[in-house]
Short mmCIF file of N, CA and C in Angstrom, two decimals:
data_model
loop_
_atom_site.label_atom_id
_atom_site.label_comp_id
_atom_site.label_asym_id
_atom_site.label_seq_id
_atom_site.Cartn_x
_atom_site.Cartn_y
_atom_site.Cartn_z
N UNK S 15 -9.89 31.83 -5.46
CA UNK S 15 -8.93 31.50 -4.99
C UNK S 15 -8.17 30.36 -6.06
N UNK S 16 -6.92 30.50 -6.55
CA UNK S 16 -6.20 29.48 -7.13
C UNK S 16 -5.42 28.52 -5.61
N UNK S 17 -5.74 27.25 -5.68
CA UNK S 17 -4.76 26.83 -4.82
C UNK S 17 -4.02 25.69 -5.17
N UNK S 18 -2.84 26.16 -5.30
CA UNK S 18 -1.83 25.29 -5.94
C UNK S 18 -1.33 23.80 -5.16
N UNK S 19 -1.36 23.77 -4.03
CA UNK S 19 -1.37 22.76 -3.51
C UNK S 19 -2.28 21.41 -3.72
N UNK S 20 -3.48 22.17 -3.93
CA UNK S 20 -4.53 20.75 -4.28
C UNK S 20 -4.19 20.72 -5.82
N UNK S 21 -3.65 21.47 -6.70
CA UNK S 21 -3.12 21.28 -8.16
C UNK S 21 -2.09 20.17 -8.38
N UNK S 22 -1.49 19.59 -7.47
CA UNK S 22 -0.46 18.53 -7.11
C UNK S 22 -0.70 17.61 -6.58
N UNK S 23 -1.56 17.63 -5.32
CA UNK S 23 -1.84 16.69 -4.54
C UNK S 23 -3.36 16.37 -4.56
N UNK S 24 -3.72 15.00 -5.00
CA UNK S 24 -5.38 14.87 -5.23
C UNK S 24 -5.69 14.42 -4.12
N UNK S 25 -6.32 13.96 -3.76
CA UNK S 25 -7.43 13.80 -2.53
C UNK S 25 -6.86 12.50 -1.99
N UNK S 26 -6.60 11.57 -3.22
CA UNK S 26 -6.18 10.17 -2.49
C UNK S 26 -5.03 10.30 -1.79
N UNK S 27 -4.13 11.03 -2.07
CA UNK S 27 -2.61 11.80 -1.63
C UNK S 27 -3.01 12.03 -0.13
N UNK S 28 -3.66 12.62 0.09
CA UNK S 28 -4.02 13.12 0.92
C UNK S 28 -5.00 12.67 2.46
N UNK S 29 -5.29 11.50 1.34
CA UNK S 29 -5.77 10.42 2.50
C UNK S 29 -4.83 9.03 2.88
N UNK S 30 -3.71 9.16 1.70
CA UNK S 30 -2.94 8.72 2.21
C UNK S 30 -1.52 8.81 3.09
N UNK S 31 -1.55 10.24 3.20
CA UNK S 31 -1.01 10.92 4.10
C UNK S 31 -1.55 10.79 5.29
N UNK S 32 -2.93 10.92 5.37
CA UNK S 32 -3.73 10.79 6.61
C UNK S 32 -3.64 9.73 7.43
N UNK S 33 -3.48 8.73 6.53
CA UNK S 33 -3.64 7.26 6.76
C UNK S 33 -1.95 7.16 7.57
N UNK S 34 -1.18 7.36 7.24
CA UNK S 34 0.24 7.48 7.44
C UNK S 34 0.34 7.84 8.92
N UNK S 35 -0.26 9.24 9.08
CA UNK S 35 -0.53 9.87 10.46
C UNK S 35 -1.03 9.18 11.53
N UNK S 36 -2.24 8.32 11.02
CA UNK S 36 -3.28 7.53 11.69
C UNK S 36 -2.55 6.20 12.46
N UNK S 37 -2.00 5.38 11.30
CA UNK S 37 -1.48 4.50 11.46
C UNK S 37 -0.17 4.46 12.18
N UNK S 38 0.61 5.35 12.30
CA UNK S 38 1.60 5.94 12.77
C UNK S 38 1.96 6.57 14.21
N UNK S 39 0.63 7.03 14.08
CA UNK S 39 0.06 7.74 15.67
C UNK S 39 1.14 8.76 15.97
N UNK S 40 1.11 9.52 14.74
CA UNK S 40 1.94 10.70 14.50
C UNK S 40 0.86 11.95 15.28
N UNK S 41 1.50 12.99 15.72
CA UNK S 41 0.78 14.15 16.05
C UNK S 41 0.32 14.78 15.02
N UNK S 42 1.26 15.21 13.95
CA UNK S 42 0.78 15.76 12.72
C UNK S 42 2.14 15.81 11.86
N UNK S 43 1.42 16.05 10.65
CA UNK S 43 2.68 15.87 9.52
C UNK S 43 2.26 17.49 8.85
N UNK S 44 3.39 17.93 7.86
CA UNK S 44 3.25 19.06 7.26
C UNK S 44 3.83 18.98 6.26
N UNK S 45 3.05 19.00 4.83
CA UNK S 45 4.08 18.61 3.62
C UNK S 45 3.68 20.57 2.85
N UNK S 46 4.48 20.49 2.32
CA UNK S 46 4.87 22.19 1.51
C UNK S 46 4.95 21.50 -0.19
N UNK S 47 4.21 22.04 -0.57
CA UNK S 47 4.14 22.42 -2.28
C UNK S 47 4.65 23.83 -2.68
N UNK S 48 5.89 24.10 -2.74
CA UNK S 48 6.16 25.27 -2.94
C UNK S 48 5.45 26.49 -2.28
N UNK S 49 4.65 27.47 -2.30
CA UNK S 49 4.44 28.32 -1.14
C UNK S 49 3.36 28.16 -0.01
N UNK S 50 2.70 27.01 -0.61
CA UNK S 50 1.62 26.22 0.10
C UNK S 50 1.51 25.36 1.10
N UNK S 51 1.34 24.85 2.50
CA UNK S 51 1.34 24.04 3.37
C UNK S 51 0.11 23.04 3.60
N UNK S 52 0.16 21.68 4.00
CA UNK S 52 -0.61 21.12 4.27
C UNK S 52 -0.53 20.61 5.30
N UNK S 53 -1.50 20.74 6.66
CA UNK S 53 -0.81 20.02 7.79
C UNK S 53 -2.13 19.26 7.92
N UNK S 54 -1.74 17.74 8.73
CA UNK S 54 -2.41 17.15 8.84
C UNK S 54 -2.04 16.43 10.59
N UNK S 55 -3.38 16.50 11.35
CA UNK S 55 -2.95 16.66 12.73
C UNK S 55 -3.63 15.35 12.90
N UNK S 56 -3.06 14.38 13.75
CA UNK S 56 -3.41 12.98 14.19
C UNK S 56 -4.00 13.38 15.76
N UNK S 57 -4.02 11.95 16.56
CA UNK S 57 -4.10 12.05 17.89
C UNK S 57 -3.00 12.51 18.55
N UNK S 58 -3.48 13.18 19.92
CA UNK S 58 -2.34 13.89 20.18
C UNK S 58 -1.36 12.58 21.22
N UNK S 59 0.03 12.72 20.70
CA UNK S 59 0.69 11.51 21.09
C UNK S 59 2.17 12.42 21.39
N UNK S 60 3.17 11.34 22.00
CA UNK S 60 4.43 12.04 23.00
C UNK S 60 5.22 12.46 21.49
N UNK S 61 6.08 13.63 21.34
CA UNK S 61 6.70 13.92 20.21
C UNK S 61 7.67 13.02 20.12
N UNK S 62 7.92 12.85 18.74
CA UNK S 62 8.82 11.61 17.95
C UNK S 62 10.35 12.74 17.83
N UNK S 63 11.23 11.41 17.88
CA UNK S 63 12.87 11.92 17.78
C UNK S 63 12.94 12.49 16.36
N UNK S 64 13.74 13.87 16.71
CA UNK S 64 13.42 14.50 15.15
C UNK S 64 14.38 13.69 14.12
N UNK S 65 13.68 13.90 12.90
CA UNK S 65 14.79 13.10 11.67
C UNK S 65 15.26 13.81 11.14
N UNK S 66 16.57 14.15 10.66
CA UNK S 66 17.27 14.98 9.91
C UNK S 66 17.33 14.54 8.03
N UNK S 67 16.58 15.27 7.53
CA UNK S 67 16.65 14.87 6.25
C UNK S 67 17.88 15.13 5.31
N UNK S 68 18.14 14.04 4.43
CA UNK S 68 19.55 13.94 3.94
C UNK S 68 18.92 14.80 2.17
N UNK S 69 20.30 15.47 1.97
CA UNK S 69 19.90 16.00 0.46
C UNK S 69 19.40 15.21 -0.73
N UNK S 70 18.71 15.87 -1.44
CA UNK S 70 18.14 14.81 -2.59
C UNK S 70 19.04 14.25 -3.39
N UNK S 71 20.12 13.34 -3.21
CA UNK S 71 21.33 13.10 -3.93
C UNK S 71 20.84 11.68 -4.78
N UNK S 72 19.70 11.12 -3.69
CA UNK S 72 19.52 9.75 -4.07
C UNK S 72 18.33 9.79 -5.27
N UNK S 73 18.68 8.91 -6.22
CA UNK S 73 17.72 8.45 -7.16
C UNK S 73 16.97 7.15 -7.21
N UNK S 74 15.77 7.23 -7.41
CA UNK S 74 14.59 5.89 -7.06
C UNK S 74 15.30 5.12 -8.41
N UNK S 75 15.25 3.85 -8.53
CA UNK S 75 15.35 3.31 -9.30
C UNK S 75 14.09 3.45 -10.58
N UNK S 76 14.36 3.17 -11.71
CA UNK S 76 13.24 3.56 -13.00
C UNK S 76 12.47 2.45 -13.19
N UNK S 77 12.52 1.46 -12.99
CA UNK S 77 11.76 0.16 -12.75
C UNK S 77 11.37 0.04 -11.28
N UNK S 78 10.05 -0.33 -11.20
CA UNK S 78 9.82 -0.93 -10.10
C UNK S 78 10.00 -2.55 -9.97
N UNK S 79 10.72 -2.72 -8.10
CA UNK S 79 11.63 -3.62 -7.77
C UNK S 79 10.34 -4.54 -7.58
N UNK S 80 10.17 -5.78 -8.22
CA UNK S 80 9.30 -6.70 -7.64
C UNK S 80 9.70 -7.94 -6.83
N UNK S 81 9.94 -7.48 -5.52
CA UNK S 81 10.78 -8.64 -4.43
C UNK S 81 9.73 -9.09 -3.30
N UNK S 82 9.92 -9.63 -2.60
CA UNK S 82 9.14 -10.70 -2.02
C UNK S 82 10.26 -10.39 -0.11
N UNK S 83 9.70 -9.49 0.55
CA UNK S 83 10.17 -9.53 1.80
C UNK S 83 10.53 -11.18 2.40
N UNK S 84 11.87 -11.02 2.65
CA UNK S 84 12.35 -12.44 3.22
C UNK S 84 11.93 -12.56 4.54
N UNK S 85 11.04 -13.43 5.19
CA UNK S 85 10.45 -14.01 6.78
C UNK S 85 11.84 -14.12 7.39
N UNK S 86 11.57 -13.38 8.43
CA UNK S 86 12.21 -13.35 9.81
C UNK S 86 11.96 -14.66 10.88
N UNK S 87 13.13 -15.44 10.72
CA UNK S 87 12.57 -16.82 11.84
C UNK S 87 12.62 -16.47 12.86
N UNK S 88 11.56 -16.89 13.67
CA UNK S 88 11.19 -16.54 15.04
C UNK S 88 12.27 -16.55 15.92
N UNK S 89 13.12 -17.65 15.59
CA UNK S 89 14.19 -17.86 16.30
C UNK S 89 15.45 -17.11 16.38
N UNK S 90 15.25 -15.58 15.81
CA UNK S 90 16.25 -15.20 15.42
C UNK S 90 17.27 -14.28 16.66
N UNK S 91 18.51 -15.15 16.53
CA UNK S 91 19.36 -14.67 17.80
C UNK S 91 20.06 -13.12 17.47
N UNK S 92 19.51 -12.38 17.95
CA UNK S 92 20.15 -10.55 17.81
C UNK S 92 19.28 -10.16 17.57
N UNK S 93 19.56 -9.13 17.65
CA UNK S 93 18.25 -7.79 17.71
C UNK S 93 17.79 -7.66 16.31
N UNK S 94 16.20 -7.58 15.78
CA UNK S 94 15.89 -6.90 14.65
C UNK S 94 15.83 -5.26 14.49
N UNK S 95 16.10 -4.87 13.30
CA UNK S 95 15.68 -3.13 12.90
C UNK S 95 14.71 -3.47 12.56
N UNK S 96 13.53 -2.83 12.50
CA UNK S 96 12.65 -2.98 11.78
C UNK S 96 12.65 -1.13 11.10
N UNK S 97 11.62 -1.28 10.05
CA UNK S 97 11.49 -0.07 9.34
C UNK S 97 10.72 1.10 9.99
N UNK S 98 10.98 1.98 10.44
CA UNK S 98 10.01 3.30 11.10
C UNK S 98 8.83 3.75 10.21
N UNK S 99 8.72 3.70 8.93
CA UNK S 99 8.36 4.29 8.50
C UNK S 99 7.66 3.59 6.95
N UNK S 100 6.63 3.59 6.20
CA UNK S 100 6.92 3.29 4.68
C UNK S 100 7.73 4.21 3.73
N UNK S 101 8.34 3.24 2.92
CA UNK S 101 9.12 3.98 2.15
C UNK S 101 10.06 3.14 1.14
N UNK S 102 10.78 3.71 0.91
CA UNK S 102 12.02 2.83 -0.46
C UNK S 102 13.57 2.97 0.86
N UNK S 103 14.02 1.38 1.05
CA UNK S 103 14.94 1.44 1.67
C UNK S 103 16.54 1.80 0.81
N UNK S 104 17.33 2.32 1.33
CA UNK S 104 18.67 2.68 0.87
C UNK S 104 19.71 2.45 1.55
N UNK S 105 20.86 1.73 1.15
CA UNK S 105 21.97 1.31 2.05
C UNK S 105 22.86 2.27 1.96
N UNK S 106 22.78 3.62 1.16
CA UNK S 106 24.13 4.68 1.08
C UNK S 106 23.46 5.85 1.06
N UNK S 107 24.04 6.78 1.27
CA UNK S 107 23.48 8.31 1.30
C UNK S 107 23.25 8.54 -0.23
N UNK S 108 24.26 8.02 -1.22
CA UNK S 108 23.87 8.53 -3.07
C UNK S 108 24.47 7.13 -3.43
N UNK S 109 24.27 6.78 -4.84
CA UNK S 109 24.39 5.81 -5.47
C UNK S 109 26.12 5.48 -5.70
N UNK S 110 26.58 6.44 -6.04
CA UNK S 110 28.02 6.77 -5.96
C UNK S 110 29.25 6.74 -4.14
N UNK S 111 28.01 6.23 -3.31
CA UNK S 111 28.76 6.43 -2.36
C UNK S 111 28.82 4.84 -1.75
N UNK S 112 29.46 4.59 -0.68
CA UNK S 112 29.85 3.28 0.02
C UNK S 112 28.69 3.25 1.00
N UNK S 113 27.99 1.89 1.12
CA UNK S 113 26.74 1.49 2.03
C UNK S 113 27.50 2.16 3.28
N UNK S 114 26.15 2.32 4.21
CA UNK S 114 26.32 3.19 5.56
C UNK S 114 26.67 2.11 6.54
N UNK S 115 26.44 0.57 5.97
CA UNK S 115 26.82 -0.79 6.94
C UNK S 115 26.89 -1.81 5.76
N UNK S 116 27.61 -2.71 6.39
CA UNK S 116 27.63 -3.97 5.19
C UNK S 116 27.26 -5.39 6.77
N UNK S 117 27.31 -6.35 6.19
CA UNK S 117 26.84 -7.73 6.90
C UNK S 117 28.51 -7.47 7.54
N UNK S 118 28.73 -8.02 8.69
CA UNK S 118 30.11 -8.51 9.54
C UNK S 118 30.84 -6.54 9.80
N UNK S 119 29.85 -5.77 9.52
CA UNK S 119 30.30 -4.63 10.23
C UNK S 119 30.21 -4.29 11.82
N UNK S 120 30.46 -3.49 12.39
CA UNK S 120 30.20 -3.40 13.79
C UNK S 120 29.69 -1.92 13.95
N UNK S 121 28.75 -1.70 14.60
CA UNK S 121 27.96 -0.69 14.97
C UNK S 121 27.55 -0.40 16.50
N UNK S 122 27.59 0.94 16.62
CA UNK S 122 27.36 1.27 17.68
C UNK S 122 25.84 1.82 17.92
N UNK S 123 25.35 2.04 18.88
CA UNK S 123 23.96 2.87 19.22
C UNK S 123 23.96 4.53 18.54
N UNK S 124 22.94 4.84 17.74
CA UNK S 124 23.06 6.29 16.98
C UNK S 124 23.94 6.32 15.70
N UNK S 125 24.76 5.60 15.64
CA UNK S 125 25.21 4.76 14.14
C UNK S 125 24.33 5.37 12.89
N UNK S 126 24.31 5.85 11.97
CA UNK S 126 23.29 5.89 10.82
C UNK S 126 23.78 4.43 10.09
N UNK S 127 22.39 3.76 9.86
CA UNK S 127 22.59 2.35 9.49
C UNK S 127 22.02 2.50 7.87
N UNK S 128 21.05 3.13 7.64
CA UNK S 128 20.41 3.44 6.40
C UNK S 128 19.37 4.50 6.15
N UNK S 129 18.85 4.79 5.01
CA UNK S 129 17.91 5.82 4.91
C UNK S 129 16.71 5.10 4.41
N UNK S 130 15.66 5.46 4.70
CA UNK S 130 14.31 5.22 3.96
C UNK S 130 13.92 6.64 3.86
N UNK S 131 13.46 6.69 2.42
CA UNK S 131 13.09 7.64 1.62
C UNK S 131 11.18 7.17 1.47
N UNK S 132 10.76 8.72 1.89
CA UNK S 132 9.47 8.49 1.97
C UNK S 132 8.68 9.82 1.82
N UNK S 133 7.82 10.15 0.82
CA UNK S 133 7.36 10.98 0.51
C UNK S 133 8.44 12.14 -0.09
N UNK S 134 9.37 11.60 -1.07
CA UNK S 134 10.39 12.39 -1.15
C UNK S 134 11.57 12.98 0.11
N UNK S 135 11.57 12.51 1.10
CA UNK S 135 12.30 12.82 1.90
C UNK S 135 12.94 11.78 2.46
N UNK S 136 14.54 12.09 2.29
CA UNK S 136 15.24 11.03 2.88
C UNK S 136 15.37 11.32 4.41
N UNK S 137 14.77 10.01 4.81
CA UNK S 137 15.19 9.85 6.72
C UNK S 137 16.35 9.08 6.97
N UNK S 138 17.23 9.57 7.76
CA UNK S 138 18.62 8.71 8.20
C UNK S 138 17.98 7.75 9.36
N UNK S 139 18.41 6.59 9.12
CA UNK S 139 17.62 5.55 10.69
C UNK S 139 18.69 5.59 11.41
N UNK S 140 19.09 5.39 12.52
CA UNK S 140 20.30 5.16 13.32
C UNK S 140 19.98 3.85 14.18
N UNK S 141 21.09 3.20 14.35
CA UNK S 141 21.05 1.86 15.11
C UNK S 141 20.62 2.31 17.05
N UNK S 142 19.98 1.43 16.90
CA UNK S 142 19.38 1.18 18.26
C UNK S 142 20.11 0.14 19.35
N UNK S 143 21.01 -0.27 18.44
CA UNK S 143 22.04 -1.16 19.42
C UNK S 143 23.40 -1.01 19.05
N UNK S 144 24.22 -1.73 19.93
CA UNK S 144 25.57 -1.66 19.58
C UNK S 144 25.70 -3.39 19.30
N UNK S 145 26.52 -3.33 18.23
CA UNK S 145 26.86 -5.14 17.73
C UNK S 145 27.27 -5.25 16.47
N UNK S 146 27.15 -6.09 15.78
CA UNK S 146 27.79 -6.65 14.75
C UNK S 146 26.50 -7.09 13.47
N UNK S 147 26.51 -5.90 12.22
CA UNK S 147 25.49 -6.35 11.30
C UNK S 147 25.57 -8.08 11.16
N UNK S 148 24.61 -8.73 11.46
CA UNK S 148 24.24 -10.04 11.12
C UNK S 148 23.94 -10.34 9.77
N UNK S 149 22.85 -9.65 9.50
CA UNK S 149 22.50 -9.98 8.39
C UNK S 149 21.48 -9.01 7.55
N UNK S 150 21.38 -8.21 6.19
CA UNK S 150 20.73 -7.39 5.61
C UNK S 150 19.22 -7.86 4.75
N UNK S 151 18.12 -8.11 5.13
CA UNK S 151 17.04 -8.70 4.58
C UNK S 151 16.59 -8.24 3.73
N UNK S 152 16.97 -6.78 3.24
CA UNK S 152 16.45 -6.34 1.82
C UNK S 152 17.10 -5.85 0.98
N UNK S 153 16.72 -5.39 -0.21
CA UNK S 153 18.00 -5.07 -1.17
C UNK S 153 18.03 -3.48 -1.44
N UNK S 154 18.86 -2.97 -1.62
CA UNK S 154 18.80 -1.60 -1.64
C UNK S 154 17.83 -1.16 -3.27
N UNK S 155 17.00 -0.09 -2.89
CA UNK S 155 16.05 0.42 -3.48
C UNK S 155 14.66 -0.36 -3.28
N UNK S 156 14.68 -1.65 -2.24
CA UNK S 156 13.39 -1.72 -2.38
C UNK S 156 12.28 -1.21 -1.32
N UNK S 157 11.23 -1.67 -1.75
CA UNK S 157 10.18 -0.82 -0.97
C UNK S 157 9.76 -1.28 0.30
N UNK S 158 9.69 -0.60 1.49
CA UNK S 158 9.80 -1.54 2.67
C UNK S 158 8.09 -1.24 3.38
N UNK S 159 8.07 -1.36 4.04
CA UNK S 159 6.40 -1.23 4.73
C UNK S 159 6.89 -0.74 6.22
N UNK S 160 6.22 -0.42 7.11
CA UNK S 160 5.93 0.04 8.46
C UNK S 160 6.43 -1.41 9.46
N UNK S 161 7.42 -1.00 10.17
CA UNK S 161 7.79 -2.27 11.18
C UNK S 161 8.20 -3.59 10.31
N UNK S 162 8.36 -3.45 9.15
CA UNK S 162 9.12 -4.67 8.48
C UNK S 162 10.26 -4.64 8.95
N UNK S 163 11.01 -6.34 8.89
CA UNK S 163 12.44 -6.08 9.66
C UNK S 163 13.31 -6.02 8.50
N UNK S 164 14.43 -5.41 8.82
CA UNK S 164 15.34 -4.86 7.85
C UNK S 164 16.57 -5.23 7.93
N UNK S 165 17.25 -5.49 9.18
CA UNK S 165 18.15 -6.05 9.59
C UNK S 165 18.17 -6.41 10.85
N UNK S 166 19.57 -7.66 10.89
CA UNK S 166 19.70 -7.83 12.29
C UNK S 166 21.09 -7.59 12.68
N UNK S 167 21.07 -7.36 13.97
CA UNK S 167 22.52 -6.90 14.48
C UNK S 167 22.68 -7.90 15.82
N UNK S 168 23.86 -8.39 16.27
CA UNK S 168 23.95 -9.29 16.91
C UNK S 168 24.95 -8.61 17.86
#
């Protein structure tokens, strides 16, 4: 029996997905390729809040960006917004649209402040704080790690 899923996803990719499930203490993740589905279940944990995917209008940069994340000072006065997943940071819903927020913008809890693309899914990230965007610590299109500081809101 031909397995289309394994034609397009090699074992290293499956191991990477399993590591994401484990590292983020997810209960499960399902990857769909065509009509084939792969579900990886992790340890039982409370359900995560739903993340709504965004239409695939954003394109990744053609060349990898070689940047180093700016360290956040320990005396940071404000709330640090961290990346909820490993992926690519985008400031706007598409290249021709304005950014969700800029330095100096006021935000309320629940406002969409960025997108993190992970495994070709666009994940909208909502603010957990009310306040003013004090600083954006990464640039548009930059890869980000889980729990990496991205923004400071005062």
